[in-house]
Coordinates of C-alpha atoms in Angstrom, one line a residue:
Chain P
X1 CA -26.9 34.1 28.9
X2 CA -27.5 35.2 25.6
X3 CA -29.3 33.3 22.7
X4 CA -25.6 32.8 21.0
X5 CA -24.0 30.5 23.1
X6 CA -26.4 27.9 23.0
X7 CA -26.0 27.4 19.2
X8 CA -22.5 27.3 19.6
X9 CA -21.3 23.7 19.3
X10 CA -18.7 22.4 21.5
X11 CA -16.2 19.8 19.9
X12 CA -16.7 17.4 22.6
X13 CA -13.9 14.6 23.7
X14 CA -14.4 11.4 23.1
X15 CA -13.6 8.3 25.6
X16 CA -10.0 7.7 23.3
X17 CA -9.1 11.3 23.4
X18 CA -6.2 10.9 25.9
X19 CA -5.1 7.8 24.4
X20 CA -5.0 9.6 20.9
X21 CA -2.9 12.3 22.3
X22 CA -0.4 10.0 24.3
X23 CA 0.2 7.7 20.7
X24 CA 1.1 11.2 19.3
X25 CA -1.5 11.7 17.4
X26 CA -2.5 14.9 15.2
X27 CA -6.3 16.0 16.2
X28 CA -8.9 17.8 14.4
X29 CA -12.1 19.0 15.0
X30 CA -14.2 16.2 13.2
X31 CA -18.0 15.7 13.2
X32 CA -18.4 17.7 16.5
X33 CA -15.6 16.1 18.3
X34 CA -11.6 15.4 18.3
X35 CA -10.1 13.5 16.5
X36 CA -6.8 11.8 15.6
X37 CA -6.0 13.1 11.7
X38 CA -3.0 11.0 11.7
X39 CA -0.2 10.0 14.0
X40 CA 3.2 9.3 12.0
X41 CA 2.0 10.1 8.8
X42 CA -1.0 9.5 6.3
X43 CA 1.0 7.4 3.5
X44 CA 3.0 5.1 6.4
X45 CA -0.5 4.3 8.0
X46 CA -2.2 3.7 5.2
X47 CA 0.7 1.4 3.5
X48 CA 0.6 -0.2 7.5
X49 CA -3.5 -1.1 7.0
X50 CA -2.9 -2.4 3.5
X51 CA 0.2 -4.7 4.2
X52 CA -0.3 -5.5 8.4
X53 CA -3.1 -4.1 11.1
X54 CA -4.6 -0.3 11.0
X55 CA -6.5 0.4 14.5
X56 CA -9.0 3.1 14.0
X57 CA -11.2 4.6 16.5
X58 CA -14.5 5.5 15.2
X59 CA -16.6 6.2 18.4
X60 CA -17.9 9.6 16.7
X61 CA -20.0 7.2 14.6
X62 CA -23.5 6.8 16.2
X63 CA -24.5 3.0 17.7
X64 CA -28.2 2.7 17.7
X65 CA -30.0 -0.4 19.4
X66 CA -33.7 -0.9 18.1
X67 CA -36.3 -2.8 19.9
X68 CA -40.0 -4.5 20.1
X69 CA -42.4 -6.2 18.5
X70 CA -42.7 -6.3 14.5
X71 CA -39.2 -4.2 14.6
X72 CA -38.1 -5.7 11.2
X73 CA -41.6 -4.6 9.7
X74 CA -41.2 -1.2 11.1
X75 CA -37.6 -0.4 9.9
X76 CA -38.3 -2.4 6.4
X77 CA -41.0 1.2 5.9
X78 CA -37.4 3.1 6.2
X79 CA -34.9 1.1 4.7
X80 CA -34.5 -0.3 1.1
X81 CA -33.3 -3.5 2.7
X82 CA -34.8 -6.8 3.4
X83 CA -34.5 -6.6 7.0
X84 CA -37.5 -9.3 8.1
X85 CA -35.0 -12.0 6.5
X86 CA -32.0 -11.0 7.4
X87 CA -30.7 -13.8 9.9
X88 CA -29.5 -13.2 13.9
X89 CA -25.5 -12.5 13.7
X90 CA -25.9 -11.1 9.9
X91 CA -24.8 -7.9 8.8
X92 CA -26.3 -5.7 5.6
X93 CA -25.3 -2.4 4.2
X94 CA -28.4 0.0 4.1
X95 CA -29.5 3.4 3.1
X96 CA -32.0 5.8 4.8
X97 CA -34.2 7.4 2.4
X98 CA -36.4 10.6 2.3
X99 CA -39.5 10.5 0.6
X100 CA -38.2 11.4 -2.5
X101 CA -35.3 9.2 -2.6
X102 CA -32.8 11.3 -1.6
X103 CA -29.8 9.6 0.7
X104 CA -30.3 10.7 4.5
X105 CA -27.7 8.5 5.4
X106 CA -25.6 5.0 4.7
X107 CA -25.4 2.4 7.4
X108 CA -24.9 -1.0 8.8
X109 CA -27.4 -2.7 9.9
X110 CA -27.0 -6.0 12.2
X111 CA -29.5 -8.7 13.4
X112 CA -28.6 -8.6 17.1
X113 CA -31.5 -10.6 18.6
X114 CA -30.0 -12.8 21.5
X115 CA -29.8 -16.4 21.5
X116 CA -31.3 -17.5 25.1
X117 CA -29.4 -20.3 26.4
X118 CA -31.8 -23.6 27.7
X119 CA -31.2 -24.2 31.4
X120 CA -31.5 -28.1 31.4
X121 CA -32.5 -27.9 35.4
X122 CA -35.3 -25.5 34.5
X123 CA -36.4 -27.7 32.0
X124 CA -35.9 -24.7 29.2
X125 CA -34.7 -25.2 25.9
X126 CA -32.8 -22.3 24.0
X127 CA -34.5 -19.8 21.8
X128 CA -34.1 -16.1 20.2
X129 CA -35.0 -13.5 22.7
X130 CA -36.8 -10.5 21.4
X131 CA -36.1 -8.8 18.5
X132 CA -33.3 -6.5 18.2
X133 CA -31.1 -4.6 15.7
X134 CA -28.4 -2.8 15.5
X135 CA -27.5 0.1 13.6
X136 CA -24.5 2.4 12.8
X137 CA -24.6 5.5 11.4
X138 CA -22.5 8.6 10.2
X139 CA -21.2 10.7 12.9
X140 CA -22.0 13.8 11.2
X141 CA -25.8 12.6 10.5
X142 CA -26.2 11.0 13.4
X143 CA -28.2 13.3 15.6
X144 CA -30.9 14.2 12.4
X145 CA -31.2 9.7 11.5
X146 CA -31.9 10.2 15.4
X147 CA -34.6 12.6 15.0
X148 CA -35.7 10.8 12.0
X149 CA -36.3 7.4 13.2
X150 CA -37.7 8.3 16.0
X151 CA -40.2 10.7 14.4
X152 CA -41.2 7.1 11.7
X153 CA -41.1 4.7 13.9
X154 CA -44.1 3.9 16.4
X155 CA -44.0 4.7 19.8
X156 CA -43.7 0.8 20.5
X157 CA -40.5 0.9 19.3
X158 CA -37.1 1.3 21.4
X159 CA -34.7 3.1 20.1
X160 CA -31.2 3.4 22.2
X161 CA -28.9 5.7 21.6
X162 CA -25.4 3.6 23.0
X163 CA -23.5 6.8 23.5
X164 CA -21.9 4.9 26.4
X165 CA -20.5 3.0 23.8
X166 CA -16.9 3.4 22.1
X167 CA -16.5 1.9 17.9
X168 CA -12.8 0.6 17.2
X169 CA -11.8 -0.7 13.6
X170 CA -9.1 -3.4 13.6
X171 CA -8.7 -3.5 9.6
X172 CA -6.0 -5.1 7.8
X173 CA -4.6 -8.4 6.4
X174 CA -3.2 -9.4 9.6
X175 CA -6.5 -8.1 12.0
X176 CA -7.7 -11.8 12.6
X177 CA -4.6 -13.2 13.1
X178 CA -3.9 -10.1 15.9
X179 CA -7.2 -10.3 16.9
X180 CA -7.1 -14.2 17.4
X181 CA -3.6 -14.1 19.7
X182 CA -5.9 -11.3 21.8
X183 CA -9.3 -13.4 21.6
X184 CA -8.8 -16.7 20.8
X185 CA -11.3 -18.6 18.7
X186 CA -13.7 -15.6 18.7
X187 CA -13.3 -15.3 14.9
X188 CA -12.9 -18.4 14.0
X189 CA -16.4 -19.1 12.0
X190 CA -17.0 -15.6 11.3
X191 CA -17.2 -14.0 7.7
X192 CA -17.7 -10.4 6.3
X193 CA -21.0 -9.2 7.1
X194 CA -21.5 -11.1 10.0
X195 CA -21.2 -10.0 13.8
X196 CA -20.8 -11.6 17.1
X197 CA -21.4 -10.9 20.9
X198 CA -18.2 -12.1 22.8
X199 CA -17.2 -11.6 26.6
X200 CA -13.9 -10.7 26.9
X201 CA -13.6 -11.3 30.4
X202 CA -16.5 -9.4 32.2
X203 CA -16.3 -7.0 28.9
X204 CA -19.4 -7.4 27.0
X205 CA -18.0 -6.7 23.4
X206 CA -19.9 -7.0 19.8
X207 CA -17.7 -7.9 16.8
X208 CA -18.7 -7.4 13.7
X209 CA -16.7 -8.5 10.5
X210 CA -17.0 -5.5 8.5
X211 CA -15.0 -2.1 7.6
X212 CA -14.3 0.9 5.2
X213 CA -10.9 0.0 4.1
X214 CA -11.5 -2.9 1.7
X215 CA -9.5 -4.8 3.5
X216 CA -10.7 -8.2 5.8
X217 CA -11.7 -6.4 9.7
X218 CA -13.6 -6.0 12.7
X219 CA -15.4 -3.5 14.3
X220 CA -15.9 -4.0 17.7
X221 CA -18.2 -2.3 20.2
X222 CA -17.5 -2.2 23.6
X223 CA -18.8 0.0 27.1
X224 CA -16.2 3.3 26.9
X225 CA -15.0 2.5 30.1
X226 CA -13.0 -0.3 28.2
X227 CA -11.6 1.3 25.2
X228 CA -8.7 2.4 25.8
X229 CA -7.5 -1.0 27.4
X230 CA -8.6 -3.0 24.8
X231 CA -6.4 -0.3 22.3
X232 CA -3.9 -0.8 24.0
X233 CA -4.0 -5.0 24.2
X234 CA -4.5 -4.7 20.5
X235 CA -1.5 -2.5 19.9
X236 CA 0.6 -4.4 22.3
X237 CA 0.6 -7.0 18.8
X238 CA 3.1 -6.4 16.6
X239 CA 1.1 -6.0 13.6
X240 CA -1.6 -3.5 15.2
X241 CA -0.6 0.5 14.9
X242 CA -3.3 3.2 15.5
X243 CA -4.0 5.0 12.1
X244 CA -6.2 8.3 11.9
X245 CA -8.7 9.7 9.8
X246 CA -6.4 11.2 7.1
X247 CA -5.7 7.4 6.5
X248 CA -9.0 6.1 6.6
X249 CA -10.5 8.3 4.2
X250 CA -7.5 7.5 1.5
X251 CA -8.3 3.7 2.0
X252 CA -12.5 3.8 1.7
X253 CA -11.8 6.2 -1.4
X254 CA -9.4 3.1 -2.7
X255 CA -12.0 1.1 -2.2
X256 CA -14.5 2.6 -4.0
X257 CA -16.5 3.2 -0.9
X258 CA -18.7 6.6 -0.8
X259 CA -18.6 9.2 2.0
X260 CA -21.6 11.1 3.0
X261 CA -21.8 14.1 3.0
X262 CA -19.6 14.0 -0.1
X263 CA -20.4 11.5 -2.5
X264 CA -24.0 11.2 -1.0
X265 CA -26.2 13.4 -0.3
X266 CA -30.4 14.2 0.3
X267 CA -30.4 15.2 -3.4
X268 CA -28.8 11.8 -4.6
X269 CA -30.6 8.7 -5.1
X270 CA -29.3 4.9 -4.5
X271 CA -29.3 4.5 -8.5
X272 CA -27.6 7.5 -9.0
X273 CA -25.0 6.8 -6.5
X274 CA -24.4 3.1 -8.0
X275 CA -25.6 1.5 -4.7
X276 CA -28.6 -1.2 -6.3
X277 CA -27.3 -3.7 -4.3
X278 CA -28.6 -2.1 -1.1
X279 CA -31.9 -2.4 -2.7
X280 CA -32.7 -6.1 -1.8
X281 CA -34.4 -7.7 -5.2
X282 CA -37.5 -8.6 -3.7
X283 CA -38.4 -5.4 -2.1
X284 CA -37.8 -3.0 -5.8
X285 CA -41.3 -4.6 -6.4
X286 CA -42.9 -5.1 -3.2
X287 CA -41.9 -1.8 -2.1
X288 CA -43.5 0.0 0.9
X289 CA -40.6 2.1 1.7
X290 CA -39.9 6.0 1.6
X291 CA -38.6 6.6 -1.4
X292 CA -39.8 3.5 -3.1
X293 CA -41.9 5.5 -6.1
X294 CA -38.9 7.2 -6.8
X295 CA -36.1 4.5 -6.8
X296 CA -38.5 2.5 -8.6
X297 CA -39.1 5.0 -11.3
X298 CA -35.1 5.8 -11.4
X299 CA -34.4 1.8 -12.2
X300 CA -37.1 1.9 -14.9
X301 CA -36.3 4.7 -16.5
X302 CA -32.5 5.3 -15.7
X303 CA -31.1 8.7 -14.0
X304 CA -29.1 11.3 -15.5
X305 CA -25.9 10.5 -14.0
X306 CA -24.3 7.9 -11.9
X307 CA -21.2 8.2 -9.6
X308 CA -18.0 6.6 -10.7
X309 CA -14.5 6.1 -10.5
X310 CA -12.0 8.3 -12.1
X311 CA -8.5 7.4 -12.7
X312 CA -5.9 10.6 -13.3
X313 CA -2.7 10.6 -15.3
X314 CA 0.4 12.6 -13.5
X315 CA 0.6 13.4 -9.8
X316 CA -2.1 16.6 -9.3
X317 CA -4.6 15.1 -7.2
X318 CA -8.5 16.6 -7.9
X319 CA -10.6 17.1 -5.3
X320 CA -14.5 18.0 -4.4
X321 CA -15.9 20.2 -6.3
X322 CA -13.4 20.1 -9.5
X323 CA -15.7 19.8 -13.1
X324 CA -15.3 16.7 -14.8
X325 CA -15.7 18.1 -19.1
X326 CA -16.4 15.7 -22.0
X327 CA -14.5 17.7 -24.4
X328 CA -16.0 21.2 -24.4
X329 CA -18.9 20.4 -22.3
X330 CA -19.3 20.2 -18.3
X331 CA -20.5 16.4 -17.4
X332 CA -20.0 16.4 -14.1
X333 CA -18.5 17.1 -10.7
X334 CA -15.5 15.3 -8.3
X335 CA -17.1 14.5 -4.9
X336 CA -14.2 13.6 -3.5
X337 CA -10.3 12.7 -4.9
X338 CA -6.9 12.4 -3.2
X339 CA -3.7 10.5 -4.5
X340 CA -3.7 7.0 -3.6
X341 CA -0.3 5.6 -2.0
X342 CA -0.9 2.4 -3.2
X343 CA -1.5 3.1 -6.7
X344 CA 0.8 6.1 -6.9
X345 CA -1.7 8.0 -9.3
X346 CA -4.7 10.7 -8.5
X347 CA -8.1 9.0 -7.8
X348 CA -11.0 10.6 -7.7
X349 CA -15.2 9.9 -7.3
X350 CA -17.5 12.2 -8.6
X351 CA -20.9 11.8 -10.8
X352 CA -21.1 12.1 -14.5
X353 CA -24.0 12.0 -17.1
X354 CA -24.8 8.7 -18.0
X355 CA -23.6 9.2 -21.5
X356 CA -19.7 9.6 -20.1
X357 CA -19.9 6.5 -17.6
X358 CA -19.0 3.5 -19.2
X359 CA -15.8 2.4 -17.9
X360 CA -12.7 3.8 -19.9
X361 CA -14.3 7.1 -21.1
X362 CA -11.5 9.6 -21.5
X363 CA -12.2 12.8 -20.0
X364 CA -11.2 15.8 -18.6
X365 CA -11.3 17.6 -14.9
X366 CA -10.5 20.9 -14.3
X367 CA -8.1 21.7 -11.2
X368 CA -7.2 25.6 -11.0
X369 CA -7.9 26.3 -14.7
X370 CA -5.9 23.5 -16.0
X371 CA -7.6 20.4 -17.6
X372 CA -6.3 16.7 -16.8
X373 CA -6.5 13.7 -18.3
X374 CA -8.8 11.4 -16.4
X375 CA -10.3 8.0 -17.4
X376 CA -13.8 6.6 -16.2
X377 CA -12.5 3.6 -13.8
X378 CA -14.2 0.4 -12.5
X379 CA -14.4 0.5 -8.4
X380 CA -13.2 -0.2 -6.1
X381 CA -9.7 1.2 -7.6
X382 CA -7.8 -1.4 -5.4
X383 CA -9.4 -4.9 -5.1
X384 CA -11.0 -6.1 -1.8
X385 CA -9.7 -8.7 0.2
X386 CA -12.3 -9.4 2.3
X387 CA -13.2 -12.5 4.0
X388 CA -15.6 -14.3 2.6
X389 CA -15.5 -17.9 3.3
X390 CA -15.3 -21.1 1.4
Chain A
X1 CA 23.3 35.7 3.1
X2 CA 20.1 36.3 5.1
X3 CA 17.2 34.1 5.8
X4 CA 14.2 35.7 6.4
X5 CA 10.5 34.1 7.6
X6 CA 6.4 34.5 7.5
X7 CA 3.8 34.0 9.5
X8 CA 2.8 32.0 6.2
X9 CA 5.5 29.4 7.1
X10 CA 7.5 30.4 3.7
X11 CA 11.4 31.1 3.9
X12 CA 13.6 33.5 1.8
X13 CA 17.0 33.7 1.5
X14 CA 18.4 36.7 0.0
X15 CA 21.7 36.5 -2.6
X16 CA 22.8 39.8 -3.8
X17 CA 19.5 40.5 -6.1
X18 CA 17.6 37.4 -6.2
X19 CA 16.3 35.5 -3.1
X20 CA 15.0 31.9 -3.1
X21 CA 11.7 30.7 -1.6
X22 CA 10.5 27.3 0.0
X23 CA 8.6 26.4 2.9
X24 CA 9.6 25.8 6.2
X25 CA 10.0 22.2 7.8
X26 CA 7.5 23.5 10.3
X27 CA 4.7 23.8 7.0
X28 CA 6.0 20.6 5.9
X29 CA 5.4 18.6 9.2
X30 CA 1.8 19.8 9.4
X31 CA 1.1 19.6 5.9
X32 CA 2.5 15.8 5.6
X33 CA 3.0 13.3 3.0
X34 CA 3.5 16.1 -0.4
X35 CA 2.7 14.0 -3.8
X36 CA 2.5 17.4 -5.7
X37 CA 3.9 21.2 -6.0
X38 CA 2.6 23.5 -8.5
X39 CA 5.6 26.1 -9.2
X40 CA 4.9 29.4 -10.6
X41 CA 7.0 29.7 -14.5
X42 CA 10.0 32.1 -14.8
X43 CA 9.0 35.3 -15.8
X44 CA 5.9 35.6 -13.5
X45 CA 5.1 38.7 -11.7
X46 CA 4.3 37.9 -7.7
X47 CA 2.8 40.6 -5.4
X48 CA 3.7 40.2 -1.7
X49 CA 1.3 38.1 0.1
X50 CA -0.5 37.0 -3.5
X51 CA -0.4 33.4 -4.2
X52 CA 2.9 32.0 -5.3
X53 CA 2.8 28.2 -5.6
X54 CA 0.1 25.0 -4.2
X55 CA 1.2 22.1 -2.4
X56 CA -0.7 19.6 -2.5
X57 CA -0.2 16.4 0.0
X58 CA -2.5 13.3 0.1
X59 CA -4.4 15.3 2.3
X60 CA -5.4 18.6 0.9
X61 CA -4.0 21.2 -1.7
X62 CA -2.5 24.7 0.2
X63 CA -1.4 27.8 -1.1
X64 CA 2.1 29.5 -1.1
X65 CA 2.5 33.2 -1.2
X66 CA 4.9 35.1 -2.2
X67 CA 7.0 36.6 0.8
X68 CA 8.1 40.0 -1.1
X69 CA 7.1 41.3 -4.4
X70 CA 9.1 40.7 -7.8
X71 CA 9.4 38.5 -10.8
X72 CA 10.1 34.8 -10.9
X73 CA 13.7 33.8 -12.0
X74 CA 13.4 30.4 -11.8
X75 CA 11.0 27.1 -10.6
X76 CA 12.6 24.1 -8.6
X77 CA 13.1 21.5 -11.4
X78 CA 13.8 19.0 -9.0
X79 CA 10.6 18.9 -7.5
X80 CA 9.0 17.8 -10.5
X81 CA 10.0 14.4 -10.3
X82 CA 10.1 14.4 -6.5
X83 CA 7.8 16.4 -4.7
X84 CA 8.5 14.1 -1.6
X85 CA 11.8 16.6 -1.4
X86 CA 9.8 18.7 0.2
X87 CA 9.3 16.6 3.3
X88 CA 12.5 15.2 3.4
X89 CA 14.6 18.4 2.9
X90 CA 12.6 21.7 2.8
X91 CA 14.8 24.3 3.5
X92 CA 17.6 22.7 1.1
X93 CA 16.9 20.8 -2.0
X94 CA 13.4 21.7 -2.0
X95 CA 13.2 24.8 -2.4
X96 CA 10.2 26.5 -4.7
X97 CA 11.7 28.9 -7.1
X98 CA 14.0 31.8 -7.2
X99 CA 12.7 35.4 -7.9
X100 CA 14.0 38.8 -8.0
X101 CA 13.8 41.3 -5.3
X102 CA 11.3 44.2 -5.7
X103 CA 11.5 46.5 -3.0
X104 CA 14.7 45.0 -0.2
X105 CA 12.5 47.2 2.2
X106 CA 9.7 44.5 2.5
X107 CA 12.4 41.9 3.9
X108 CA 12.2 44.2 6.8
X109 CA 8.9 43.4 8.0
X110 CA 9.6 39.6 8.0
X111 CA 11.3 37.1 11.0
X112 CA 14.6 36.0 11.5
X113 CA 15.2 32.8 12.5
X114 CA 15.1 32.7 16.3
X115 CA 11.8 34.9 15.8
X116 CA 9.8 32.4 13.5
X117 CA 11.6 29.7 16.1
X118 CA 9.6 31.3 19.3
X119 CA 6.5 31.9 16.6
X120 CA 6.3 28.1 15.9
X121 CA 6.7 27.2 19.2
X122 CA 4.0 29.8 20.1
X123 CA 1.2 27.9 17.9

């Protein structure tokens, strides 16, 4: 065997992979494995998520469990985040940060410490178990925040790797009320950013109200050996069709929401990128997280650009990479743009100097040595909808 | 008249001197929802397997080359307004431009349609 093949990566199936490929589905080599681009077509599935039910396996994306004693404390040194008062069933948008700042990574974090049940026989009253969190992360950073965490956090502390474990997004202004003829009263109580454990049947699943879309949804995580009939109970609902990746990424740009590995990157910071609110208020001063000096120093002193929104006149699309020009001089870069279906116009996300980002600065980007009209935009580009409670 | 196709997934149909060039439904299918083309003007010179024309769909932006050499008569006006004729009618109404024939030995080289039929089916 020579040295070669063991760098060689494999794009590896994942527990849907069939499933995909009966529905019809385009795949694609994607983060190391296959998955569906798109199954009738981009602009139908996205129009389907914004007006009824998009399903959207997202099992590439890694599903970390972290355990023991003073967890919170532990994985407060790595995240921006308040984690310590972050309540059991509650969900919060974080960032993994390098030393100097720089992104690693964006994910979810969710308080997943089990309620224990009293036994009245026993004489027990109910309590929280031990402390326990779960995370999900980028499927194309998943096996470095792997490496990472592991390397920061003690030895005291667990950390699973649920690779038994398939991700489905039900997203969409009708996903509760398909979700609620499939699981009834599951959802009733629940609002964005907050995530359940429910037994469907003897299926252990974890639903969390939460998505990349901008519209209300669920993520739910369930044992693989489940998936695929769970997609297709869901499906079985008129309002639920499987949408692919091509879709997903045209609805998260909608929304305003960055991609790693595109609009984030090691060499970008959380002030840079626009994403203060992951850095919970009380922790900007208390600190005593990687990166801290540095994010500190950026919300003091500013940074020299920040990523925003750009809105295109016309119908040629720019994408990564194109320069964004404030008259004769370069101001920027597009890290990532598309045409939205729902607006009918180019979008695009990029970073600019400070000096060019106020909403409604006119300026230019270049796509194949043209320059095009393009206007600094407020995100997201198409409101949220999500649900948020009385 | 003669239809001729790439391995490119561009048509050509020859008419006395001038030949007009699109893409085949095959390119459109994988290429999907098209929001914009980007037509070469009349008057351009195109070198046989240079670029010709970019499609771009919500997707991604791909290039279109030129299946023969010569000069461009004439872009698609139509697909100015509606790109989306690409997908709905490629080999018809959305065609790319028209352009003059260099050298009618280079049509040679290219498929016919039962050919680029078994090609497509190959991939």
């Amino acid at each position: 065997m020579s040295d070669d093949t063991d760098t060689i990566q494999e794009t590896e199936a994942l527990p849907l992979d069939a499933w995909h490929r009966r529905k019809g589905a385009r795949m694609v080599p994607f983060a190391g494995y296959h998955m569906p681009i798109q199954y009738e077509g981009i602009v139908i599935e996205h129009d389907w998520t914004r007006e009824q039910a998009g399903l959207f396996d997202v099992s590439h994306m890694g599903q970390l469990m972290v355990t023991g004693e003073n967890v919170a404390a532990e994985l407060e040194k790595l995240l921006p985040g308040a984690i310590a008062t972050l309540k059991p069933g509650k969900v919060r948008y974080s960032l993994l940060l390098n030393d100097e700042g720089g992104i690693l990574d964006d994910l979810m974090v969710t308080n997943a410490t089990p309620w224990i049940a009293g036994d009245e026989e026993a004489g027990t009253e109910g309590h929280w178990g031990d402390p326990a969190y779960y995370i999900v992360v980028n499927g194309a950073t998943k096996w470095d925040d792997i490496a990472w965490l592991r390397e920061h956090l003690p030895d005291e502390i667990t950390l699973t790797h649920m690779d038994d474990h398939a991700l489905i997004a039900l997203q969409g202004p009708n996903a509760a009320t398909a979700l609620n003829r499939v699981m009834r009263n599951v959802i009733d109580d629940m609002v964005f950013m907050e995530s359940v454990c429910h037994d469907f049947g003897e299926w252990p699943l974890r639903i969390t109200r939460a998505g990349y879309t901008g519209e209300d949804g669920f993520e739910i995580s369930l044992p693989n050996e489940h998936v695929e009939t769970l997609c297709n109970r869901l499906c079985a609902e008129i309002e639920v069709r499987p949408v692919g990746l091509g879709a997903r990424d045209s609805l998260r740009l909608e929304a305003g929401l960055p991609l790693y590995g595109h609009d984030l990157t090691a060499e970008i910071d959380p002030v840079s990128a626009d994403l203060t609110f992951a850095l919970t208020k009380t922790r900007r001063e208390t600190g005593g997280y990687k990166g801290h000096d540095y994010v500190s120093a950026a919300l003091r002193d500013g940074t020299k650009n920040r990523r925003v929104g750009l809105v295109l006149d016309g119908r040629l699309p720019a994408r990564e990479g194109a320069k964004v020009f404030a008259g004769d001089e370069e101001v920027g870069r597009v890290t990532s743009g598309g045409f939205s279906p729902t607006l009918g116009h180019p979008i695009a996300m990029g970073y600019v100097a400070m000096a060019q980002a106020e909403p409604g600065t006119a300026l230019e980007v270049e796509v194949r040595n043209k320059r095009l009209p393009a206007k600094v935009a407020t995100l997201p580009f198409v409101p949220h909808r999500y649900h948020r409670g009385k | 008249m003669a239809r001729y196709f790439t391995d490119e997934h561009e048509w050509i149909e020859l008419d006395g001197d001038t030949a007009t060039v699109g893409i085949t439904d095959y390119a459109q299918g994988q290429l999907g929802d098209i929001v914009f083309v980007e037509l070469p003007d009349a008057g351009k010179a195109l070198e046989k397997g240079g670029d010709a024309a970019v499609v771009e769909s919500v997707k991604a932006a791909s290039d279109v080359y030129a299946p023969i050499s010569g000069e461009v008569t004439e872009a698609n006006p139509a697909l100015e307004d509606d790109p989306s004729l690409v997908n709905s009618d490629p080999e018809g109404e959305g065609w790319f431009f028209r352009m003059t024939v260099a050298d009618k030995g280079q049509l040679d080289g290219l498929m016919d349609e039962a050919k680029y039929k078994s090609f497509c089916d190959g991939l």
